[in-house]
Coordinates of C-alpha atoms in Angstrom, one line a residue:
M1 CA 0.0 0.0 0.0
T2 CA 1.3 3.4 -0.9
T3 CA 0.2 6.7 0.7
T4 CA 3.0 9.2 0.1
S5 CA 2.7 12.8 1.4
E6 CA 4.4 15.6 -0.5
S7 CA 7.5 15.8 1.8
R8 CA 7.9 12.0 1.8
H9 CA 7.5 12.0 -2.0
T10 CA 10.5 14.3 -2.3
G11 CA 12.7 11.9 -0.2
R12 CA 12.6 13.8 3.1
Q13 CA 10.7 12.8 6.2
P14 CA 8.1 15.4 7.2
P15 CA 9.1 17.4 10.3
E16 CA 7.5 16.6 13.6
P17 CA 4.7 18.9 14.7
G18 CA 6.4 22.1 15.9
L19 CA 6.4 25.9 16.3
S20 CA 7.6 28.3 13.7
V21 CA 10.4 30.8 14.4
R22 CA 7.8 33.5 14.2
Q23 CA 5.6 31.8 16.8
V24 CA 8.6 31.3 19.2
L25 CA 9.4 35.0 19.0
T26 CA 5.8 35.9 20.1
L27 CA 6.1 33.9 23.4
E28 CA 5.8 36.1 26.5
R29 CA 9.1 34.9 27.9
V30 CA 10.9 35.7 24.6
L31 CA 9.3 39.2 24.3
A32 CA 10.7 40.0 27.8
G33 CA 14.2 39.8 26.1
E34 CA 13.2 42.4 23.5
P35 CA 14.0 40.3 20.4
E36 CA 15.0 42.0 17.2
V37 CA 15.2 40.1 13.8
V38 CA 18.4 41.4 12.2
A39 CA 18.7 38.9 9.3
G40 CA 16.5 36.4 7.4
A41 CA 13.2 38.1 8.1
G42 CA 11.6 36.4 5.2
Q43 CA 12.3 32.9 6.7
L44 CA 10.5 33.3 10.0
D45 CA 7.9 30.6 9.2
R46 CA 10.6 27.9 9.3
P47 CA 9.5 25.1 11.8
V48 CA 11.4 24.8 15.1
R49 CA 11.9 21.2 15.9
W50 CA 13.9 21.7 19.0
V51 CA 15.8 24.4 21.0
H52 CA 19.5 23.9 21.5
V53 CA 21.8 26.0 23.8
A54 CA 25.4 25.9 22.6
E55 CA 28.5 28.0 22.9
A56 CA 30.8 25.7 21.0
A57 CA 32.2 27.2 17.8
D58 CA 31.6 23.9 15.9
V59 CA 28.0 23.4 17.1
G60 CA 26.9 22.7 13.5
V61 CA 28.2 19.1 13.6
M62 CA 25.9 18.3 16.6
L63 CA 22.7 19.4 14.8
S64 CA 20.3 17.3 12.8
G65 CA 18.1 20.1 11.4
G66 CA 15.3 22.2 12.6
E67 CA 17.0 23.5 15.8
M68 CA 16.8 27.0 17.1
V69 CA 20.3 27.6 18.4
L70 CA 20.7 30.0 21.5
T71 CA 24.1 31.4 22.2
T72 CA 25.9 34.4 23.8
G73 CA 28.8 34.0 21.4
V74 CA 31.5 34.1 24.1
L75 CA 33.8 31.9 22.0
L76 CA 33.3 33.9 18.9
A77 CA 34.1 37.4 20.1
G78 CA 37.0 39.1 18.4
D79 CA 37.3 36.5 15.6
E80 CA 35.3 37.5 12.5
V81 CA 36.4 34.4 10.5
K82 CA 34.9 32.2 13.3
Q83 CA 31.8 34.3 13.4
A84 CA 31.1 33.9 9.7
E85 CA 31.9 30.2 9.7
Y86 CA 29.7 29.7 12.7
V87 CA 26.7 31.1 10.8
R88 CA 27.6 29.0 7.7
S89 CA 27.8 25.8 9.7
L90 CA 24.3 26.4 11.1
H91 CA 23.0 26.9 7.6
R92 CA 24.6 23.7 6.4
A93 CA 23.1 21.8 9.4
E94 CA 19.7 23.3 8.4
A95 CA 19.1 25.0 11.7
S96 CA 15.9 26.9 11.9
A97 CA 17.3 30.1 13.5
L98 CA 20.1 31.7 15.5
V99 CA 19.3 33.6 18.6
L100 CA 22.2 35.7 20.0
G101 CA 22.0 37.2 23.5
L102 CA 23.7 40.6 23.6
G103 CA 26.0 41.3 26.5
R104 CA 29.7 41.1 27.4
A105 CA 30.8 39.3 24.2
F106 CA 28.6 41.3 21.8
P107 CA 27.1 44.5 23.1
A108 CA 25.7 45.2 19.7
P109 CA 24.6 42.9 16.8
P110 CA 27.9 41.7 15.1
E111 CA 27.8 42.9 11.5
V112 CA 29.9 40.0 10.1
M113 CA 27.4 37.4 11.5
R114 CA 24.4 39.5 10.4
R115 CA 25.7 39.7 6.8
A116 CA 26.5 36.0 6.7
A117 CA 23.1 35.1 8.0
E118 CA 21.4 37.3 5.4
R119 CA 23.3 35.7 2.6
C120 CA 22.4 32.2 3.9
G121 CA 18.7 33.1 4.5
L122 CA 19.1 32.1 8.1
P123 CA 16.9 34.0 10.6
M124 CA 19.1 35.7 13.1
V125 CA 17.6 37.3 16.2
V126 CA 19.3 39.3 18.9
L127 CA 18.0 39.8 22.5
H128 CA 18.6 43.3 23.8
R129 CA 17.9 42.4 27.5
P130 CA 19.5 39.6 29.6
F131 CA 17.5 36.5 29.2
P132 CA 17.7 33.1 30.9
F133 CA 18.0 30.6 28.1
A134 CA 16.8 27.8 30.4
E135 CA 13.4 29.4 30.6
L136 CA 13.0 29.6 26.8
T137 CA 14.3 26.1 26.4
E138 CA 11.8 24.8 28.9
E139 CA 8.9 26.7 27.4
V140 CA 9.5 25.7 23.9
Q141 CA 10.3 22.0 24.7
C142 CA 7.1 21.7 26.6
R143 CA 5.1 23.2 23.8
L144 CA 6.7 21.0 21.3
V145 CA 6.0 17.8 23.3
R146 CA 2.4 18.8 23.8
R147 CA 2.0 19.5 20.1
K148 CA 3.6 16.3 19.1
F149 CA 1.4 14.3 21.5
A150 CA -1.7 16.2 20.2
A151 CA -0.7 15.5 16.6
V152 CA -0.2 11.8 17.3
S153 CA -3.5 11.6 19.2
L154 CA -5.3 13.4 16.3
S155 CA -3.7 11.0 13.8
E156 CA -4.9 7.9 15.8
T157 CA -8.4 9.5 16.2
V158 CA -8.7 10.0 12.5
R159 CA -7.4 6.6 11.7
T160 CA -9.9 5.0 14.1
A161 CA -12.8 7.0 12.7
L162 CA -12.0 6.3 9.1
T163 CA -11.4 2.6 9.8
G164 CA -14.8 2.5 11.5
L165 CA -16.5 4.1 8.5
I166 CA -14.9 1.6 6.1
T167 CA -15.9 -1.3 8.3
A168 CA -19.5 0.0 8.3
G169 CA -19.5 0.2 4.5
A170 CA -19.5 4.0 4.2
P171 CA -19.1 5.5 0.7
L172 CA -16.1 7.5 -0.4
Q173 CA -18.0 10.8 0.4
G174 CA -18.4 9.7 4.1
L175 CA -14.7 9.2 4.5
L176 CA -13.9 12.6 2.9
D177 CA -16.5 14.4 5.0
E178 CA -14.7 13.0 8.1
V179 CA -11.3 14.2 6.8
A180 CA -12.7 17.6 6.1
R181 CA -14.1 17.8 9.6
H182 CA -10.7 17.2 11.2
S183 CA -8.7 19.3 8.7
G184 CA -11.0 22.3 8.6
C185 CA -10.3 22.9 4.9
P186 CA -11.6 21.7 1.5
V187 CA -10.5 18.1 0.6
V188 CA -10.2 17.1 -3.0
V189 CA -9.5 13.7 -4.6
T190 CA -8.3 13.7 -8.2
N191 CA -7.0 11.2 -10.8
L192 CA -3.5 11.6 -12.2
A193 CA -4.9 13.9 -14.9
H194 CA -5.9 16.4 -12.1
R195 CA -9.6 15.7 -12.8
V196 CA -11.6 16.1 -9.6
L197 CA -13.3 12.9 -8.5
A198 CA -14.7 13.9 -5.2
T199 CA -14.7 16.9 -2.7
A200 CA -15.6 17.5 0.9
G201 CA -15.7 20.6 3.1
E202 CA -17.7 23.7 3.5
R203 CA -19.6 24.2 0.2
S204 CA -18.6 27.8 -0.4
A205 CA -14.9 27.0 0.3
V206 CA -15.0 24.0 -2.0
D207 CA -16.6 26.1 -4.8
D208 CA -13.8 28.7 -4.4
V209 CA -11.2 26.0 -4.9
L210 CA -13.0 24.5 -7.9
R211 CA -13.4 28.0 -9.6
D212 CA -9.6 28.4 -9.6
W213 CA -8.9 24.7 -10.0
E214 CA -6.4 24.8 -12.9
R215 CA -4.1 27.1 -11.0
I216 CA -4.5 25.2 -7.8
A217 CA -3.8 21.9 -9.5
R218 CA -0.5 23.3 -10.9
Q219 CA 0.4 24.8 -7.6
A220 CA -0.3 21.6 -5.6
C221 CA 1.5 19.4 -8.2
G222 CA 4.6 21.6 -7.9
G223 CA 4.6 21.3 -4.1
A224 CA 4.3 25.1 -3.7
G225 CA 2.0 27.2 -1.6
D226 CA 1.3 27.6 2.0
G227 CA -1.2 25.0 3.3
W228 CA -1.5 22.9 0.1
I229 CA -0.8 19.4 1.3
R230 CA -0.8 16.5 -1.2
A231 CA -0.8 12.7 -0.6
E232 CA -0.4 10.2 -3.4
L233 CA -2.9 7.3 -3.7
G234 CA -1.8 3.9 -5.1
G235 CA -0.4 0.5 -4.3
H236 CA 1.9 -2.2 -5.7
G237 CA 4.1 0.5 -7.2
E238 CA 1.3 2.1 -9.2
R239 CA -0.2 5.5 -8.4
W240 CA -3.8 6.2 -9.5
G241 CA -4.9 9.3 -7.7
R242 CA -4.1 12.1 -5.3
L243 CA -5.7 13.6 -2.2
L244 CA -5.3 17.3 -1.5
L245 CA -5.9 19.4 1.6
C246 CA -6.5 22.8 0.1
G247 CA -5.4 25.8 2.2
H248 CA -4.8 23.9 5.5
R249 CA -4.3 26.5 8.2
G250 CA -3.1 24.3 11.0
D251 CA 0.4 23.1 11.8
P252 CA 2.0 21.8 8.5
A253 CA 3.3 18.6 10.0
T254 CA -0.2 17.8 11.5
G255 CA -1.7 18.5 8.1
R256 CA 0.7 16.0 6.5
L257 CA -0.3 13.4 9.2
L258 CA -3.9 14.0 8.4
A259 CA -3.3 13.6 4.6
D260 CA -1.4 10.4 5.2
R261 CA -4.1 8.9 7.4
A262 CA -6.7 9.9 4.8
A263 CA -4.8 8.5 1.9
E264 CA -4.3 5.2 3.8
A265 CA -8.0 5.0 4.4
L266 CA -8.9 5.7 0.7
V267 CA -6.5 3.0 -0.5
L268 CA -8.0 0.6 2.0
H269 CA -11.5 1.6 1.0
R270 CA -10.7 0.8 -2.6
M271 CA -9.0 -2.5 -1.8
L272 CA -11.8 -3.8 0.5
G273 CA -14.6 -2.5 -1.7
G274 CA -13.2 -3.8 -5.0
N275 CA -13.6 -0.2 -6.2
S276 CA -11.3 1.4 -8.7
A277 CA -10.3 5.0 -9.6
R278 CA -12.6 4.6 -12.6
T279 CA -15.5 3.8 -10.3
W280 CA -14.8 7.1 -8.5
E281 CA -14.9 8.9 -11.8
E282 CA -18.3 7.4 -12.4
Q283 CA -19.5 8.4 -9.0
S284 CA -18.3 12.0 -9.6
A285 CA -20.1 12.1 -13.0
Q286 CA -23.3 10.6 -11.4
S287 CA -23.3 13.2 -8.7
L288 CA -22.9 16.1 -11.1
L289 CA -25.4 14.9 -13.7
T290 CA -28.0 14.1 -11.0
D291 CA -27.7 17.5 -9.5
L292 CA -28.0 19.1 -12.9
A293 CA -31.0 17.0 -13.9
E294 CA -32.9 17.5 -10.6
G295 CA -32.3 21.2 -10.6
A296 CA -31.9 21.4 -6.8
V297 CA -28.7 23.4 -7.3
P298 CA -28.5 26.2 -9.8
A299 CA -26.5 25.2 -12.9
R300 CA -24.2 28.2 -12.5
Q301 CA -23.1 26.9 -9.2
L302 CA -22.3 23.5 -10.7
L303 CA -20.1 25.0 -13.5
P304 CA -16.8 24.9 -11.4
R305 CA -17.5 21.2 -10.6
A306 CA -18.0 20.4 -14.3
R307 CA -14.8 22.2 -15.3
A308 CA -12.8 20.5 -12.5
A309 CA -14.2 17.1 -13.6
G310 CA -12.6 17.7 -17.0
L311 CA -15.7 18.7 -19.0
P312 CA -14.9 21.5 -21.5
V313 CA -17.4 24.3 -20.7
N314 CA -16.2 27.5 -22.4
R315 CA -17.9 28.4 -25.7
R316 CA -19.3 24.9 -26.1
T317 CA -22.5 23.3 -27.4
F318 CA -24.0 20.8 -24.9
V319 CA -26.1 17.9 -26.1
P320 CA -28.0 16.1 -23.3
L321 CA -28.8 12.4 -24.1
V322 CA -30.5 9.6 -22.2
V323 CA -30.2 5.9 -23.1
P324 CA -32.6 3.5 -21.3
D325 CA -31.2 0.3 -19.8
A326 CA -27.6 1.1 -20.9
D327 CA -24.3 0.2 -19.4
P328 CA -22.4 3.4 -18.5
A329 CA -19.0 1.8 -19.1
R330 CA -20.1 0.9 -22.6
L331 CA -21.3 4.4 -23.4
D332 CA -18.1 5.9 -22.0
R333 CA -16.2 3.5 -24.3
V334 CA -18.2 4.7 -27.3
L335 CA -17.3 8.3 -26.4
R336 CA -13.6 7.5 -26.2
V337 CA -13.7 5.6 -29.5
L338 CA -15.3 8.6 -31.2
G339 CA -13.2 11.1 -29.4
L340 CA -16.2 13.0 -28.1
P341 CA -15.8 14.8 -24.7
G342 CA -18.6 14.3 -22.3
L343 CA -19.8 12.9 -19.0
V344 CA -21.6 9.6 -18.5
A345 CA -23.6 8.5 -15.5
E346 CA -26.4 6.2 -14.5
L347 CA -29.4 8.0 -13.1
A348 CA -32.4 6.7 -11.2
G349 CA -34.8 4.8 -13.5
P350 CA -32.5 3.2 -14.4
V351 CA -31.4 5.2 -17.4
T352 CA -27.9 6.4 -18.4
A353 CA -27.4 10.1 -19.1
V354 CA -24.7 11.4 -21.4
L355 CA -23.8 15.1 -21.6
L356 CA -21.8 15.8 -24.8
S357 CA -19.6 19.0 -24.9
L358 CA -18.9 19.9 -28.5
A359 CA -17.1 22.8 -30.1
R360 CA -19.4 25.5 -31.5
D361 CA -18.3 24.7 -35.1
Q362 CA -19.2 20.9 -34.8
Q363 CA -22.4 19.5 -36.2
A364 CA -24.3 18.5 -33.1
E365 CA -27.1 16.5 -34.8
A366 CA -24.7 14.6 -37.0
L367 CA -22.4 13.7 -34.2
T368 CA -25.3 12.6 -32.0
A369 CA -26.5 10.3 -34.9
H370 CA -23.0 9.0 -35.2
F371 CA -22.9 8.2 -31.5
A372 CA -26.2 6.3 -31.7
A373 CA -25.1 4.3 -34.7
R374 CA -21.8 3.4 -32.9
L375 CA -23.7 2.4 -29.8
R376 CA -26.0 0.0 -31.8
T377 CA -22.9 -1.5 -33.3
E378 CA -21.2 -1.9 -29.9
T379 CA -24.2 -3.4 -28.2
G380 CA -25.4 -5.5 -31.2
A381 CA -28.9 -4.2 -30.4
P382 CA -30.4 -2.6 -33.5
A383 CA -33.4 -1.3 -31.4
A384 CA -31.2 0.6 -28.9
V385 CA -32.7 4.1 -28.4
V386 CA -30.8 7.3 -27.8
A387 CA -33.2 10.0 -26.5
A388 CA -31.8 13.5 -27.2
A389 CA -32.7 17.0 -26.3
D390 CA -32.1 19.9 -28.6
P391 CA -28.5 21.2 -28.3
R392 CA -27.9 24.0 -25.7
T393 CA -25.3 26.7 -26.1
D394 CA -25.9 28.1 -22.6
W395 CA -24.8 26.1 -19.6
D396 CA -27.8 27.4 -17.7
D397 CA -30.1 25.5 -20.1
V398 CA -28.4 22.1 -19.6
P399 CA -30.7 21.0 -16.7
A400 CA -33.8 21.6 -18.8
G401 CA -32.2 19.7 -21.6
L402 CA -31.4 16.7 -19.4
R403 CA -35.0 16.6 -18.2
E404 CA -36.3 16.9 -21.7
A405 CA -34.1 13.9 -22.8
R406 CA -35.4 12.0 -19.8
H407 CA -39.0 12.7 -20.8
V408 CA -38.3 11.6 -24.4
A409 CA -36.8 8.4 -23.1
D410 CA -39.9 7.7 -20.9
A411 CA -42.2 8.4 -23.9
V412 CA -40.3 6.1 -26.3
A413 CA -41.7 2.9 -25.0
G414 CA -44.6 1.9 -27.2
S415 CA -44.3 4.9 -29.5
F416 CA -42.7 3.0 -32.4
A417 CA -44.4 -0.4 -32.2
A418 CA -44.9 -0.6 -35.9
H419 CA -41.5 0.3 -37.4
G420 CA -39.2 0.5 -34.4
P421 CA -37.5 3.7 -33.2
P422 CA -35.0 5.8 -35.2
G423 CA -31.4 5.9 -33.9
V424 CA -32.0 9.2 -32.2
V425 CA -35.4 10.2 -30.8
R426 CA -36.3 13.7 -29.9
L427 CA -39.4 15.3 -28.4
R428 CA -40.9 16.0 -31.9
D429 CA -40.6 12.3 -32.7
V430 CA -42.9 11.1 -29.9
H431 CA -45.7 13.5 -30.8
L432 CA -48.7 13.4 -28.6
R433 CA -47.3 10.8 -26.3
G434 CA -44.3 13.0 -25.7
L435 CA -46.5 16.0 -24.8
V436 CA -48.5 14.0 -22.4
R437 CA -45.4 12.7 -20.8
L438 CA -44.1 16.2 -20.3
L439 CA -47.4 17.3 -18.7
R440 CA -48.1 14.1 -16.7
D441 CA -47.4 15.7 -13.3
D442 CA -49.7 18.6 -13.9
P443 CA -52.8 18.3 -11.5
H444 CA -55.1 19.4 -14.3
V445 CA -53.9 16.6 -16.6
Q446 CA -54.3 14.1 -13.7
S447 CA -57.8 15.2 -13.0
F448 CA -58.7 15.0 -16.7
A449 CA -57.4 11.4 -16.9
E450 CA -59.3 10.3 -13.9
R451 CA -62.5 12.0 -15.0
E452 CA -62.4 10.5 -18.6
L453 CA -61.5 7.0 -17.4
D454 CA -63.5 6.9 -14.2
G455 CA -65.8 4.1 -15.4
L456 CA -62.8 1.7 -16.0
L457 CA -60.3 2.7 -13.3
G458 CA -60.4 0.2 -10.4
E459 CA -62.5 -2.1 -12.7
A460 CA -62.8 -5.7 -11.6
E461 CA -62.3 -6.6 -15.2
P462 CA -58.9 -4.9 -16.1
E463 CA -58.9 -6.5 -19.5
L464 CA -61.4 -3.8 -20.7
L465 CA -58.7 -1.2 -20.1
D466 CA -56.2 -3.3 -22.1
V467 CA -58.7 -3.7 -24.9
L468 CA -59.3 0.0 -25.0
R469 CA -55.5 0.7 -25.1
T470 CA -54.9 -1.6 -28.0
Y471 CA -58.0 -0.4 -29.9
L472 CA -56.9 3.2 -29.7
A473 CA -53.2 2.4 -30.4
T474 CA -54.1 0.6 -33.6
G475 CA -56.1 3.5 -34.9
R476 CA -59.4 1.9 -33.9
N477 CA -58.7 -1.1 -36.1
K478 CA -61.2 -3.7 -34.9
S479 CA -59.7 -6.7 -36.8
R480 CA -56.2 -5.9 -35.5
T481 CA -57.4 -5.5 -32.0
A482 CA -59.4 -8.8 -32.0
L483 CA -56.3 -10.6 -33.4
L484 CA -54.0 -9.2 -30.7
H485 CA -56.4 -10.1 -27.9
H486 CA -57.2 -13.6 -29.4
V487 CA -60.9 -13.0 -29.4
S488 CA -63.6 -13.1 -32.1
R489 CA -64.9 -10.0 -33.7
P490 CA -68.4 -10.4 -32.0
A491 CA -66.7 -10.8 -28.7
L492 CA -64.6 -7.7 -29.3
Y493 CA -67.8 -5.8 -30.2
R494 CA -69.4 -6.7 -26.9
R495 CA -66.3 -5.5 -25.0
L496 CA -66.1 -2.2 -26.9
Q497 CA -69.8 -1.7 -26.2
A498 CA -69.2 -2.3 -22.5
I499 CA -66.4 0.2 -22.6
Q500 CA -68.5 2.9 -24.2
V501 CA -71.3 2.3 -21.7
R502 CA -69.0 2.5 -18.7
L503 CA -67.3 5.7 -20.0
G504 CA -70.4 7.3 -21.5
V505 CA -68.7 7.9 -24.9
D506 CA -69.1 7.0 -28.5
L507 CA -65.7 5.7 -29.7
D508 CA -66.8 6.1 -33.3
D509 CA -66.8 9.9 -32.7
F510 CA -63.3 11.1 -33.5
E511 CA -63.2 13.9 -30.9
Q512 CA -64.5 11.6 -28.1
A513 CA -62.1 8.9 -29.0
A514 CA -59.2 11.3 -29.1
S515 CA -60.2 12.6 -25.6
V516 CA -60.2 9.1 -24.2
H517 CA -56.9 8.3 -25.9
I518 CA -55.2 11.4 -24.4
A519 CA -56.6 10.5 -21.0
L520 CA -55.3 6.9 -21.3
L521 CA -51.9 8.1 -22.3
A522 CA -51.8 10.4 -19.3
H523 CA -52.9 7.6 -17.0
D524 CA -50.2 5.3 -18.4
A525 CA -47.6 8.0 -18.0
Q526 CA -48.6 8.7 -14.4
Q527 CA -48.4 4.9 -13.6
G528 CA -44.8 4.9 -14.9

């Protein structure tokens, strides 16, 4: 299992949770010594791993990196060569800062040491008032130990919580929500192409990240930026994704521990659940297309998610499609074969939605027909139906387009019984049935259907409703209806007469028959 944080990825171990030089200088005991930063002011955010009191001129050989070195410089006074070399040795040992107590040895900041520290980028601080180094050492060491214990405790708390969620069968989103709760910042999971697969955190903060995702992805990939902490996802020598804490404001080392624990949990979640990075991409597309189709979230707010998911959105033509009873993986394969950018996801129904994103100069209808033809070839099903909405050039119109394609897909069943459906079906192709499907949830249409069919609804002889349905669907062809129901013509006449009596209509009258037909279509649409 591989879960590599950014610092570990570069070959160095992450520092233990600590204070920064800047934070040490704000401690009350330090302020009593009247500290003054005389060099390296731009490096005050360096972490302090430990505090070391040393007067030896060759102290650098005793350091392992990250120490704040406290000295009075008594062994350096009067020897400018030693003073410069002392600073350079601290720089080579990667000390975090040099703190010099002014006094007998150095009544004023030594210029040679100051210049050397500035050249090396080593923070150098002088204390203008006598200061007991033991107090500072005790204060900082206690704080560092407490921070380390808190970080380890948090790490184990997060590990336990995430393991419990995995054991309980929680989805990926549940794990990320838990990570976001502990990190206090947006959490993003991407594939290796930087496409966003999942997010967690405060919605407005996540949206801010996604709006500027291209820059943030480059920044995170380059390992730059305060608070951008990355952990690699993968196993068996293969990486397949990344987890990113975006703008973590806590201690960097604690953030890296959190990222590592989260990455471990995501890898375990994938292994135990048999999931793959591809499955996460499908979940991401499903969430986005579902939110678009349901309209619960304004389309404009979903635009950053679509862009971060890799869908081209600038100056594009969007073609919403719905394919009943289709395998999303097969449809995605067709898109890749044709080189068409788009999102594919299974929606409730079940139906599979496809959102094509085409360049403005591409022929939307021709490419949609090409997609449908390729799908029929791939599936070996010549009757496979692709329900399409009219192309949209405005992203805000995409939700209505998805709903229109869904209505067309619902209306397709039974609409082309005689000749079979065309490759691509649009609202204009389903005629009256399509209109009724669009209006089926209207209370007036529901009342109309119940009123027109009242004599047959709840009938103890449901075959009368079936006979009526067939009779109207065949254009009131009595011979065809009798044949389809395996009854003689006299028997059919008796049933049609019973239907007319119960409904109080004359089916030979075109207007009355049309009214009953519309009511029956509405009733069937409402019944699903």
